[in-house]
Amino acid sequence: MADLKKEKQSGEPVADSWRVGEFHFDPRNGKLSRGGETYRLEPQVSTFLALLVKHAGETVSRDTINRQIWPDRVVSDDAVRAMVKKLREALGDNARDPRYLRTLPLKGYALIARTGPVTTGRRTSRMAIAIAASGITAVLVAAIAMTAIDGHGAGEPEAVIEQLTGLPGSEVSPDYSPAAERLVFSHRASKDDTLQLYAKELPSGRVQRLTWDSANYANAHWSPDGTRLVYTRSQGEQLQHYLAGYDPETGIVDPRPLPQGDGQRRYLQGWSRSGEAIYLKDAGQPQGIWRLELTRQSLHQLTAPSVNGVGDYFARESHDGRRLALLRGLEDNKRELLVLDLATGTLLHTRLLTTPVDRLAWHPDGLRIGLSGFNGELMEYRLDEDRFVPRPTPDRFINDLFFQCGNDCFLMRRHNGNFLDLEEQPDPFAAKSLMAADRFDLPGAEDFPHYSRGGERLFYASLARDRLYIQRQDPQQRRKTLVSLPVETRIQALQASPDGTMVAGIAGRRLFTVSGEGGELHYLTSDLDLASAPTWSADSSALFYARREKGASVIYRFQPGTGRHAPLLHGYAALRILADGRAVAIDEQNRAWLLVSVDQAAARRELGKVASAQPNRWQVRGDWLYYTEHRGNDAFVVRIRLDDGRRMERLLAHNRFRLHFDLHPRADRMIGVRSMLAESDLVKLSLAPVSD
């Protein structure tokens, strides 16, 4: 086939894009199109596909891939596999029965689909051809390629992404000091590594590792003048915050523990602009915001919200030190932005958020606040106009806004989207070291696994490309999509009926069902009902769920056959009815109770406190109540015997942040959600100005 590096003579047709099987691929902007759908590949994935097209039908070795995609880095095999997985996902390819990309074990990869140029009568620029075929990194592509993106006009790019860090692995919890032009961030090279602190001087590009022991270091923040740091060191259940100086040559200097105050656990939020105080938030719920005065070593509470949600989970002081912006979780899936006057305590602004937001950063002018969410949501709140302005990002895996560097300029984190996977393992209480368990190598991020009654089917939610799917895995690894949903849909629970004919769940606090064979999703409640915790009866004839009424939680029974909803129990947040007629209920303080029957709810015995009433976090098998919980960076599975309250626990995993699980009906194994090391870097995102 034609060499991508060669430019035709003037007047001859030249390839602007390439036919790859059923797709058209435009290497200049990373677009992959089929029919009426267009998908934007990430820069590394686009460069990888261009490399494969150049060598179509040939084996491209791992060494060649590493040299072309990461010319100045040493990367792990996980990074290559993650990139290959994303390309397969975009092409809809299957590694077991490939139509596009074949893996040659220990050798490399080969593009096996038919390829050919899509020609026009004009010439392609040398720049576009060079970008397509070379190993130019994402930074250079973004900085050099001033061609039109998404039809916004030549020479006027919609977005420019500049890569700020590039360590193999994952960079998290970043902070930036404009005074020193220096980054600080936590990094781990593999999922099981501890988090260590790094600093990077942006003018020189110099990167230094600052910590070296076996503890986790995170939440580092520069003082306003860039000469001091606060950070958190944690090991097991022990957590301590430190204040230290910083020297560009020797690193962290004279670290001193910050006072614990009343001994309650709190997390760092950042500095006051005066450099004389530190903000913290509560670890428990609902969270409040605290201020630690460094000179007087005094700690006082600024906010103490009375809400059903997480409370005040993020806070940042404005650059002039006069205002404090807060993100508050009122209840599940309902959040708001608040702005306080620090001198008077007056609430200046309060606005409900229309999209999930996790972080915020003030604009230097103090008139705008940038807000970002996990799935690429980005917007600005303009205080003088009292309105939100959407700022669409070119990649939904760009998140964690941590600094606004000017008009239309944001410092953020970008990851590869492959951060959750399903993993089957022996029942931790069975003490088995030898057992055949299925491996699920699925594209995207998977969550909420649930077996059917016989264990022959597995149901789960999958986040892939720009859609959210509820899927079913059958024997012989056959996968079926039951329903496709918008990517912004928030699933809070997923439960298959024991007979596998129906799947129920919560999406945005609404109860829904979908057929186990696929079809239309049916919502059974409204947003106002605030539904949660769906579970099925043993015979699949009834669905139980909780909803809020007059500030309290009420368990309802829904019968799919009649469509009737009826209240059943008051004061409980979740319920499971056992085959013998007994029931286990979780109250609003997460205490578990064994009920003689639903009709005799007063006849009950307390079993103990669980970590969550969410039904994917607890269940009953045989004579035991099982649940999962976090302790520091470790995840545990705990079980309580129903008859006598005997309690046992086992370590489930290190560094696992999602604890949804299900026990197999044979009781010899369980399936959980494995936390993947999502390859991530810090980036500078420059957007085109908003037209008012």
Short mmCIF file of C-alpha atoms in Angstrom, two decimals, residues 124-598:
data_model
loop_
_atom_site.label_atom_id
_atom_site.label_comp_id
_atom_site.label_asym_id
_atom_site.label_seq_id
_atom_site.Cartn_x
_atom_site.Cartn_y
_atom_site.Cartn_z
CA THR A 124 -2.44 17.11 1.77
CA SER A 125 -0.06 19.29 3.75
CA ARG A 126 3.31 17.91 4.71
CA MET A 127 2.45 18.64 8.33
CA ALA A 128 -0.69 16.47 8.31
CA ILE A 129 1.17 13.60 6.64
CA ALA A 130 4.06 13.83 9.10
CA ILE A 131 1.71 13.89 12.09
CA ALA A 132 -0.14 10.84 10.77
CA ALA A 133 2.89 8.65 10.31
CA SER A 134 5.38 9.76 12.90
CA GLY A 135 5.58 9.20 16.60
CA ILE A 136 4.87 12.86 17.39
CA THR A 137 3.51 13.07 20.92
CA ALA A 138 0.16 14.49 21.96
CA VAL A 139 1.82 17.73 23.07
CA LEU A 140 3.35 18.44 19.67
CA VAL A 141 0.26 17.36 17.77
CA ALA A 142 -1.86 19.72 19.84
CA ALA A 143 0.62 22.57 19.57
CA ILE A 144 1.43 22.22 15.86
CA ALA A 145 -1.80 21.04 14.24
CA MET A 146 -3.59 24.34 13.62
CA THR A 147 -5.97 22.77 11.12
CA ALA A 148 -9.73 22.85 11.64
CA ILE A 149 -11.13 20.65 14.42
CA ASP A 150 -14.81 19.67 14.23
CA GLY A 151 -15.38 22.26 11.53
CA HIS A 152 -14.50 25.31 13.64
CA GLY A 153 -12.34 26.90 10.98
CA ALA A 154 -8.71 26.63 9.86
CA GLY A 155 -6.15 28.19 12.15
CA GLU A 156 -8.68 28.36 15.04
CA PRO A 157 -8.50 25.07 16.98
CA GLU A 158 -11.36 24.27 19.33
CA ALA A 159 -8.98 22.92 21.97
CA VAL A 160 -5.26 22.53 22.52
CA ILE A 161 -3.99 19.95 25.00
CA GLU A 162 -0.46 20.31 26.33
CA GLN A 163 0.91 17.39 28.33
CA LEU A 164 2.56 18.59 31.54
CA THR A 165 3.67 15.25 33.04
CA GLY A 166 4.47 11.88 31.52
CA LEU A 167 5.58 9.39 34.17
CA PRO A 168 4.65 5.75 33.48
CA GLY A 169 1.65 5.06 35.68
CA SER A 170 -0.82 7.47 37.22
CA GLU A 171 -0.48 11.04 38.48
CA VAL A 172 -3.19 12.12 40.97
CA SER A 173 -4.08 14.85 43.54
CA PRO A 174 -2.10 17.62 41.80
CA ASP A 175 -1.51 21.22 42.83
CA TYR A 176 0.19 24.12 41.06
CA SER A 177 2.09 27.11 42.43
CA PRO A 178 1.97 30.08 40.02
CA ALA A 179 4.50 31.89 42.23
CA ALA A 180 7.11 29.17 41.73
CA GLU A 181 5.79 27.74 38.41
CA ARG A 182 5.94 24.32 40.02
CA LEU A 183 3.67 21.28 40.19
CA VAL A 184 3.34 18.82 43.04
CA PHE A 185 1.47 15.55 42.61
CA SER A 186 1.19 11.98 43.87
CA HIS A 187 2.21 9.12 41.60
CA ARG A 188 2.12 5.34 41.53
CA ALA A 189 3.66 3.21 38.78
CA SER A 190 1.42 0.18 39.36
CA LYS A 191 -1.87 -0.48 41.12
CA ASP A 192 -0.21 -2.04 44.15
CA ASP A 193 2.44 0.65 44.62
CA THR A 194 2.13 3.28 47.32
CA LEU A 195 1.55 6.90 46.34
CA GLN A 196 4.69 9.01 46.40
CA LEU A 197 5.11 12.77 46.04
CA TYR A 198 6.79 14.34 43.01
CA ALA A 199 7.51 17.94 42.04
CA LYS A 200 8.04 19.34 38.56
CA GLU A 201 9.55 22.69 37.58
CA LEU A 202 7.62 23.71 34.48
CA PRO A 203 10.18 26.20 33.03
CA SER A 204 13.05 23.65 33.10
CA GLY A 205 11.04 20.41 32.96
CA ARG A 206 12.96 19.06 35.96
CA VAL A 207 11.08 16.30 37.85
CA GLN A 208 12.02 15.22 41.39
CA ARG A 209 10.72 12.47 43.62
CA LEU A 210 10.22 13.78 47.16
CA THR A 211 9.19 10.75 49.29
CA TRP A 212 10.58 7.23 49.46
CA ASP A 213 9.10 5.10 52.24
CA SER A 214 6.27 2.54 52.22
CA ALA A 215 3.52 4.96 53.27
CA ASN A 216 1.05 6.72 50.95
CA TYR A 217 1.57 10.44 50.35
CA ALA A 218 -1.26 12.53 48.90
CA ASN A 219 -3.21 15.82 48.99
CA ALA A 220 -0.12 18.02 48.77
CA HIS A 221 -0.75 21.77 48.45
CA TRP A 222 1.66 24.65 47.88
CA SER A 223 1.54 27.71 50.09
CA PRO A 224 0.64 30.89 48.17
CA ASP A 225 4.32 31.89 47.89
CA GLY A 226 5.37 28.39 46.79
CA THR A 227 7.91 27.91 49.61
CA ARG A 228 5.94 25.51 51.87
CA LEU A 229 3.85 22.38 51.52
CA VAL A 230 1.11 20.66 53.43
CA TYR A 231 0.53 16.99 52.64
CA THR A 232 -0.92 13.78 54.08
CA ARG A 233 0.99 10.65 55.02
CA SER A 234 -1.10 7.50 55.64
CA GLN A 235 -0.20 3.92 56.47
CA GLY A 236 -2.96 1.47 57.29
CA GLU A 237 -5.38 3.18 59.67
CA GLN A 238 -2.84 5.86 60.63
CA LEU A 239 -3.19 9.23 58.94
CA GLN A 240 -1.20 12.38 59.68
CA HIS A 241 -1.01 15.80 57.99
CA TYR A 242 2.35 17.60 57.77
CA LEU A 243 3.55 21.15 57.22
CA ALA A 244 7.01 21.44 55.67
CA GLY A 245 9.36 23.77 53.90
CA TYR A 246 10.52 23.12 50.35
CA ASP A 247 13.98 23.53 48.83
CA PRO A 248 14.44 23.00 45.07
CA GLU A 249 17.64 21.03 45.68
CA THR A 250 16.89 19.03 48.83
CA GLY A 251 13.11 18.72 48.54
CA ILE A 252 10.94 18.55 51.66
CA VAL A 253 12.53 20.33 54.63
CA ASP A 254 11.68 20.15 58.35
CA PRO A 255 8.30 18.36 58.17
CA ARG A 256 6.15 18.92 61.26
CA PRO A 257 2.84 17.21 62.05
CA LEU A 258 -0.21 19.43 62.07
CA PRO A 259 -2.28 19.31 65.27
CA GLN A 260 -5.15 16.84 65.27
CA GLY A 261 -7.45 19.16 67.22
CA ASP A 262 -10.17 17.05 68.80
CA GLY A 263 -8.71 13.84 67.38
CA GLN A 264 -11.31 13.43 64.64
CA ARG A 265 -10.10 12.42 61.18
CA ARG A 266 -10.18 15.20 58.58
CA TYR A 267 -8.76 15.65 55.07
CA LEU A 268 -6.71 18.51 53.65
CA GLN A 269 -8.40 21.01 51.33
CA GLY A 270 -5.76 23.71 50.80
CA TRP A 271 -4.32 27.01 52.02
CA SER A 272 -5.80 30.37 52.84
CA ARG A 273 -4.46 33.08 50.54
CA SER A 274 -2.73 34.74 53.48
CA GLY A 275 -0.67 31.59 54.05
CA GLU A 276 -1.67 31.68 57.71
CA ALA A 277 -4.35 28.94 57.71
CA ILE A 278 -5.23 25.53 56.28
CA TYR A 279 -8.70 24.30 55.28
CA LEU A 280 -9.85 20.75 56.06
CA LYS A 281 -13.03 18.72 55.69
CA ASP A 282 -14.61 16.07 57.90
CA ALA A 283 -14.07 12.40 57.09
CA GLY A 284 -17.54 11.38 58.29
CA GLN A 285 -20.90 12.40 56.90
CA PRO A 286 -22.26 14.96 56.59
CA GLN A 287 -18.93 16.66 56.06
CA GLY A 288 -18.21 20.17 57.27
CA ILE A 289 -15.33 22.55 56.51
CA TRP A 290 -12.78 23.52 59.18
CA ARG A 291 -10.04 26.17 59.34
CA LEU A 292 -6.75 25.58 61.15
CA GLU A 293 -4.93 28.81 62.13
CA LEU A 294 -1.24 27.93 61.95
CA THR A 295 0.12 30.61 64.28
CA ARG A 296 -2.34 29.98 67.11
CA GLN A 297 -2.69 26.26 66.29
CA SER A 298 -6.44 26.69 66.72
CA LEU A 299 -9.08 24.75 64.81
CA HIS A 300 -12.62 26.03 64.27
CA GLN A 301 -15.55 24.89 62.15
CA LEU A 302 -16.79 27.07 59.29
CA THR A 303 -19.70 24.95 58.01
CA ALA A 304 -21.84 22.20 59.52
CA PRO A 305 -24.55 21.36 56.95
CA SER A 306 -27.63 19.43 58.01
CA VAL A 307 -28.21 17.36 54.86
CA ASN A 308 -28.86 13.76 53.86
CA GLY A 309 -25.92 13.72 51.45
CA VAL A 310 -22.16 13.89 51.93
CA GLY A 311 -22.19 17.56 52.96
CA ASP A 312 -19.39 19.97 52.06
CA TYR A 313 -16.90 17.88 50.14
CA PHE A 314 -14.70 20.51 48.44
CA ALA A 315 -13.62 24.05 49.33
CA ARG A 316 -11.35 26.70 47.78
CA GLU A 317 -10.58 30.26 48.85
CA SER A 318 -10.61 33.01 46.20
CA HIS A 319 -7.29 34.56 45.16
CA ASP A 320 -8.05 37.79 47.04
CA GLY A 321 -8.80 35.81 50.22
CA ARG A 322 -12.27 37.33 50.65
CA ARG A 323 -14.55 34.44 49.62
CA LEU A 324 -14.80 30.69 50.02
CA ALA A 325 -16.43 28.50 47.33
CA LEU A 326 -17.95 25.19 48.47
CA LEU A 327 -19.38 22.11 46.80
CA ARG A 328 -22.16 20.58 48.88
CA GLY A 329 -23.87 17.20 48.47
CA LEU A 330 -27.46 17.70 49.62
CA GLU A 331 -28.44 14.10 48.92
CA ASP A 332 -27.51 11.44 46.39
CA ASN A 333 -27.25 12.99 42.91
CA LYS A 334 -28.15 16.49 44.16
CA ARG A 335 -25.35 19.01 44.66
CA GLU A 336 -24.94 22.75 44.87
CA LEU A 337 -22.32 25.47 44.65
CA LEU A 338 -22.10 28.00 47.49
CA VAL A 339 -19.94 31.12 47.83
CA LEU A 340 -19.39 32.60 51.32
CA ASP A 341 -18.08 35.99 52.38
CA LEU A 342 -15.32 35.05 54.85
CA ALA A 343 -15.39 38.32 56.80
CA THR A 344 -19.11 38.24 57.58
CA GLY A 345 -20.13 34.63 56.95
CA THR A 346 -22.78 35.88 54.51
CA LEU A 347 -23.92 33.47 51.81
CA LEU A 348 -23.33 35.39 48.58
CA HIS A 349 -24.30 32.77 46.00
CA THR A 350 -26.07 29.41 46.09
CA ARG A 351 -26.85 27.51 42.91
CA LEU A 352 -27.98 23.93 42.28
CA LEU A 353 -25.63 22.08 39.96
CA THR A 354 -27.20 20.55 36.86
CA THR A 355 -24.31 18.14 36.30
CA PRO A 356 -22.14 16.13 38.72
CA VAL A 357 -19.16 18.23 39.82
CA ASP A 358 -16.22 17.02 41.93
CA ARG A 359 -13.76 19.93 41.95
CA LEU A 360 -13.54 23.68 41.47
CA ALA A 361 -10.89 26.35 40.90
CA TRP A 362 -11.14 30.14 40.97
CA HIS A 363 -10.25 32.24 37.94
CA PRO A 364 -7.54 34.83 38.77
CA ASP A 365 -10.04 37.66 38.21
CA GLY A 366 -12.28 36.34 41.02
CA LEU A 367 -15.35 36.65 38.80
CA ARG A 368 -15.45 33.06 37.55
CA ILE A 369 -15.25 29.61 39.13
CA GLY A 370 -14.32 26.60 37.02
CA LEU A 371 -16.05 23.32 37.91
CA SER A 372 -15.24 19.81 36.68
CA GLY A 373 -16.74 16.31 36.94
CA PHE A 374 -15.28 12.83 36.60
CA ASN A 375 -16.64 12.12 33.11
CA GLY A 376 -15.25 15.21 31.42
CA GLU A 377 -17.85 17.72 32.56
CA LEU A 378 -16.41 21.25 32.61
CA MET A 379 -18.18 24.56 33.10
CA GLU A 380 -17.72 28.01 34.58
CA TYR A 381 -19.93 29.84 37.04
CA ARG A 382 -19.89 33.58 36.35
CA LEU A 383 -20.60 35.34 39.61
CA ASP A 384 -21.46 38.77 38.19
CA GLU A 385 -23.95 37.22 35.74
CA ASP A 386 -25.19 34.46 38.10
CA ARG A 387 -25.08 31.80 35.38
CA PHE A 388 -23.25 28.63 34.37
CA VAL A 389 -21.39 28.49 31.06
CA PRO A 390 -20.65 25.00 29.66
CA ARG A 391 -17.05 24.46 28.50
CA PRO A 392 -17.08 21.17 26.53
CA THR A 393 -13.78 19.28 26.60
CA PRO A 394 -12.41 17.31 23.64
CA ASP A 395 -12.08 14.17 25.77
CA ARG A 396 -14.46 12.94 28.49
CA PHE A 397 -11.49 11.45 30.32
CA ILE A 398 -10.15 14.92 31.13
CA ASN A 399 -11.17 15.76 34.71
CA ASP A 400 -9.91 16.90 38.13
CA LEU A 401 -9.56 20.63 37.46
CA PHE A 402 -6.94 21.97 39.88
CA PHE A 403 -5.99 25.44 38.54
CA GLN A 404 -7.26 28.11 36.16
CA CYS A 405 -4.33 29.57 34.27
CA GLY A 406 -6.22 32.46 32.65
CA ASN A 407 -9.07 32.97 30.25
CA ASP A 408 -10.11 29.64 28.70
CA CYS A 409 -7.09 27.93 30.28
CA PHE A 410 -7.37 25.00 32.72
CA LEU A 411 -4.88 22.66 34.39
CA MET A 412 -6.45 19.21 34.69
CA ARG A 413 -5.78 15.47 34.78
CA ARG A 414 -6.35 13.13 31.82
CA HIS A 415 -6.63 9.35 32.13
CA ASN A 416 -7.26 6.51 29.68
CA GLY A 417 -10.74 5.54 30.92
CA ASN A 418 -9.81 1.95 31.75
CA PHE A 419 -10.08 2.15 35.52
CA LEU A 420 -12.46 -0.66 36.55
CA ASP A 421 -12.64 -4.31 35.57
CA LEU A 422 -14.45 -7.39 36.88
CA GLU A 423 -12.52 -10.09 38.71
CA GLU A 424 -13.69 -13.49 39.93
CA GLN A 425 -11.86 -15.00 42.89
CA PRO A 426 -12.33 -17.72 45.52
CA ASP A 427 -14.62 -16.92 48.44
CA PRO A 428 -12.13 -15.35 50.90
CA PHE A 429 -13.66 -17.38 53.74
CA ALA A 430 -13.32 -20.71 51.91
CA ALA A 431 -9.50 -20.71 52.14
CA LYS A 432 -9.12 -22.11 48.62
CA SER A 433 -5.92 -21.43 46.74
CA LEU A 434 -6.75 -23.55 43.69
CA MET A 435 -9.90 -22.85 41.71
CA ALA A 436 -10.82 -22.20 38.08
CA ALA A 437 -12.25 -18.69 37.86
CA ASP A 438 -13.21 -16.75 34.74
CA ARG A 439 -11.15 -13.78 33.66
CA PHE A 440 -13.13 -10.88 32.22
CA ASP A 441 -11.02 -8.82 29.84
CA LEU A 442 -13.73 -6.39 28.77
CA PRO A 443 -13.41 -3.00 27.08
CA GLY A 444 -14.13 0.11 29.12
CA ALA A 445 -14.92 0.26 32.83
CA GLU A 446 -17.24 -2.37 34.36
CA ASP A 447 -19.20 -2.17 37.61
CA PHE A 448 -22.18 -3.57 39.58
CA PRO A 449 -21.65 -7.29 38.83
CA HIS A 450 -24.53 -9.64 39.73
CA TYR A 451 -24.97 -13.37 39.07
CA SER A 452 -28.25 -14.98 38.07
CA ARG A 453 -29.60 -17.64 40.46
CA GLY A 454 -27.75 -20.53 38.84
CA GLY A 455 -24.60 -18.50 38.27
CA GLU A 456 -24.65 -19.19 34.54
CA ARG A 457 -25.24 -15.53 33.68
CA LEU A 458 -23.52 -12.38 34.85
CA PHE A 459 -25.10 -8.92 34.63
CA TYR A 460 -23.13 -5.67 34.94
CA ALA A 461 -22.87 -2.04 33.83
CA SER A 462 -20.18 -1.04 31.35
CA LEU A 463 -18.88 2.42 30.46
CA ALA A 464 -17.39 2.37 26.95
CA ARG A 465 -16.83 5.02 24.31
CA ASP A 466 -19.59 7.59 24.72
CA ARG A 467 -22.32 5.29 26.03
CA LEU A 468 -23.23 3.48 29.21
CA TYR A 469 -24.42 -0.10 28.74
CA ILE A 470 -26.20 -2.66 30.87
CA GLN A 471 -24.88 -5.98 29.65
CA ARG A 472 -25.16 -9.72 30.19
CA GLN A 473 -22.36 -12.27 29.94
CA ASP A 474 -23.46 -15.83 29.14
CA PRO A 475 -21.50 -19.09 29.20
CA GLN A 476 -18.74 -19.30 26.60
CA GLN A 477 -18.18 -15.54 27.20
CA ARG A 478 -21.05 -14.47 24.93
CA ARG A 479 -21.89 -10.85 25.68
CA LYS A 480 -25.24 -9.15 25.03
CA THR A 481 -26.15 -5.49 25.50
CA LEU A 482 -29.54 -5.18 27.20
CA VAL A 483 -29.84 -1.40 26.91
CA SER A 484 -27.67 1.55 25.88
CA LEU A 485 -27.85 4.80 27.86
CA PRO A 486 -26.33 8.29 27.61
CA VAL A 487 -22.84 8.43 29.09
CA GLU A 488 -23.92 10.96 31.72
CA THR A 489 -26.40 8.47 33.25
CA ARG A 490 -25.47 7.75 36.86
CA ILE A 491 -26.13 4.15 37.94
CA GLN A 492 -26.29 3.74 41.75
CA ALA A 493 -27.36 0.08 41.95
CA LEU A 494 -27.98 -2.94 39.72
CA GLN A 495 -29.73 -6.19 40.73
CA ALA A 496 -30.80 -9.09 38.49
CA SER A 497 -33.89 -11.08 39.44
CA PRO A 498 -33.01 -14.61 40.65
CA ASP A 499 -34.52 -16.16 37.50
CA GLY A 500 -32.53 -13.76 35.29
CA THR A 501 -35.60 -12.48 33.42
CA MET A 502 -35.38 -8.88 34.71
CA VAL A 503 -32.75 -6.42 35.84
CA ALA A 504 -33.60 -3.59 38.23
CA GLY A 505 -31.48 -0.60 39.14
CA ILE A 506 -31.28 3.01 40.18
CA ALA A 507 -30.33 5.69 37.66
CA GLY A 508 -30.26 9.23 38.97
CA ARG A 509 -32.45 8.27 41.97
CA ARG A 510 -35.10 6.71 39.71
CA LEU A 511 -36.00 3.03 39.89
CA PHE A 512 -35.91 1.21 36.53
CA THR A 513 -36.26 -2.28 35.10
CA VAL A 514 -35.12 -3.80 31.82
CA SER A 515 -35.70 -7.28 30.41
CA GLY A 516 -32.93 -9.81 30.90
CA GLU A 517 -33.13 -10.40 27.15
CA GLY A 518 -32.76 -6.71 26.32
CA GLY A 519 -35.13 -4.00 25.23
CA GLU A 520 -36.49 -0.72 26.47
CA LEU A 521 -35.66 0.59 29.91
CA HIS A 522 -38.76 1.34 32.01
CA TYR A 523 -38.67 3.90 34.81
CA LEU A 524 -40.95 2.98 37.71
CA THR A 525 -40.53 6.11 39.87
CA SER A 526 -39.93 9.82 39.34
CA ASP A 527 -36.99 12.00 40.39
CA LEU A 528 -39.06 13.27 43.32
CA ASP A 529 -39.36 9.79 44.84
CA LEU A 530 -35.60 9.57 45.54
CA ALA A 531 -35.57 5.79 45.11
CA SER A 532 -32.68 3.57 46.24
CA ALA A 533 -31.59 0.03 47.19
CA PRO A 534 -33.60 -2.30 44.90
CA THR A 535 -33.68 -6.01 45.79
CA TRP A 536 -35.75 -8.94 44.48
CA SER A 537 -37.86 -11.51 46.26
CA ALA A 538 -36.55 -15.09 46.14
CA ASP A 539 -39.19 -16.09 43.57
CA SER A 540 -38.61 -12.98 41.37
CA SER A 541 -42.27 -11.95 41.75
CA ALA A 542 -41.66 -8.73 43.72
CA LEU A 543 -39.14 -5.91 43.81
CA PHE A 544 -38.35 -4.05 47.04
CA TYR A 545 -36.86 -0.58 47.15
CA ALA A 546 -36.54 2.43 49.44
CA ARG A 547 -37.72 5.98 48.89
CA ARG A 548 -37.75 9.18 50.92
CA GLU A 549 -40.99 10.42 52.45
CA LYS A 550 -41.14 13.40 54.84
CA GLY A 551 -37.46 13.12 55.58
CA ALA A 552 -37.56 9.41 56.38
CA SER A 553 -36.86 6.23 54.42
CA VAL A 554 -39.71 3.85 53.56
CA ILE A 555 -39.43 0.38 52.00
CA TYR A 556 -41.87 -0.24 49.14
CA ARG A 557 -42.92 -3.43 47.39
CA PHE A 558 -43.43 -3.33 43.61
CA GLN A 559 -45.11 -6.23 41.81
CA PRO A 560 -44.21 -6.26 38.09
CA GLY A 561 -47.27 -8.38 37.30
CA THR A 562 -49.74 -5.78 38.55
CA GLY A 563 -47.63 -2.62 38.41
CA ARG A 564 -48.65 -1.85 41.99
CA HIS A 565 -46.42 -0.01 44.49
CA ALA A 566 -47.23 -0.43 48.19
CA PRO A 567 -45.44 0.79 51.37
CA LEU A 568 -44.10 -2.05 53.49
CA LEU A 569 -41.71 -0.86 56.25
CA HIS A 570 -40.87 2.56 57.70
CA GLY A 571 -37.44 3.62 58.96
CA TYR A 572 -35.34 1.25 56.85
CA ALA A 573 -33.05 2.05 53.91
CA ALA A 574 -32.77 -1.48 52.42
CA LEU A 575 -34.41 -4.89 52.77
CA ARG A 576 -33.80 -8.48 51.71
CA ILE A 577 -36.39 -11.19 52.37
CA LEU A 578 -34.90 -14.65 52.88
CA ALA A 579 -36.28 -17.92 51.55
CA ASP A 580 -37.45 -18.98 55.04
CA GLY A 581 -39.56 -15.83 55.49
CA ARG A 582 -37.10 -13.97 57.70
CA ALA A 583 -35.68 -10.66 56.50
CA VAL A 584 -32.52 -8.61 56.90
CA ALA A 585 -33.08 -4.85 56.94
CA ILE A 586 -30.62 -1.95 57.06
CA ASP A 587 -31.77 1.16 58.93
CA GLU A 588 -30.82 4.77 58.21
CA GLN A 589 -27.75 4.53 60.47
CA ASN A 590 -26.52 1.50 58.47
CA ARG A 591 -27.34 -0.91 61.31
CA ALA A 592 -28.36 -4.39 60.13
CA TRP A 593 -31.34 -6.12 61.77
CA LEU A 594 -32.65 -9.68 61.51
CA LEU A 595 -36.47 -9.58 61.38
CA VAL A 596 -38.61 -12.59 62.26
CA SER A 597 -40.75 -11.58 59.28
CA VAL A 598 -41.77 -8.41 57.48
#
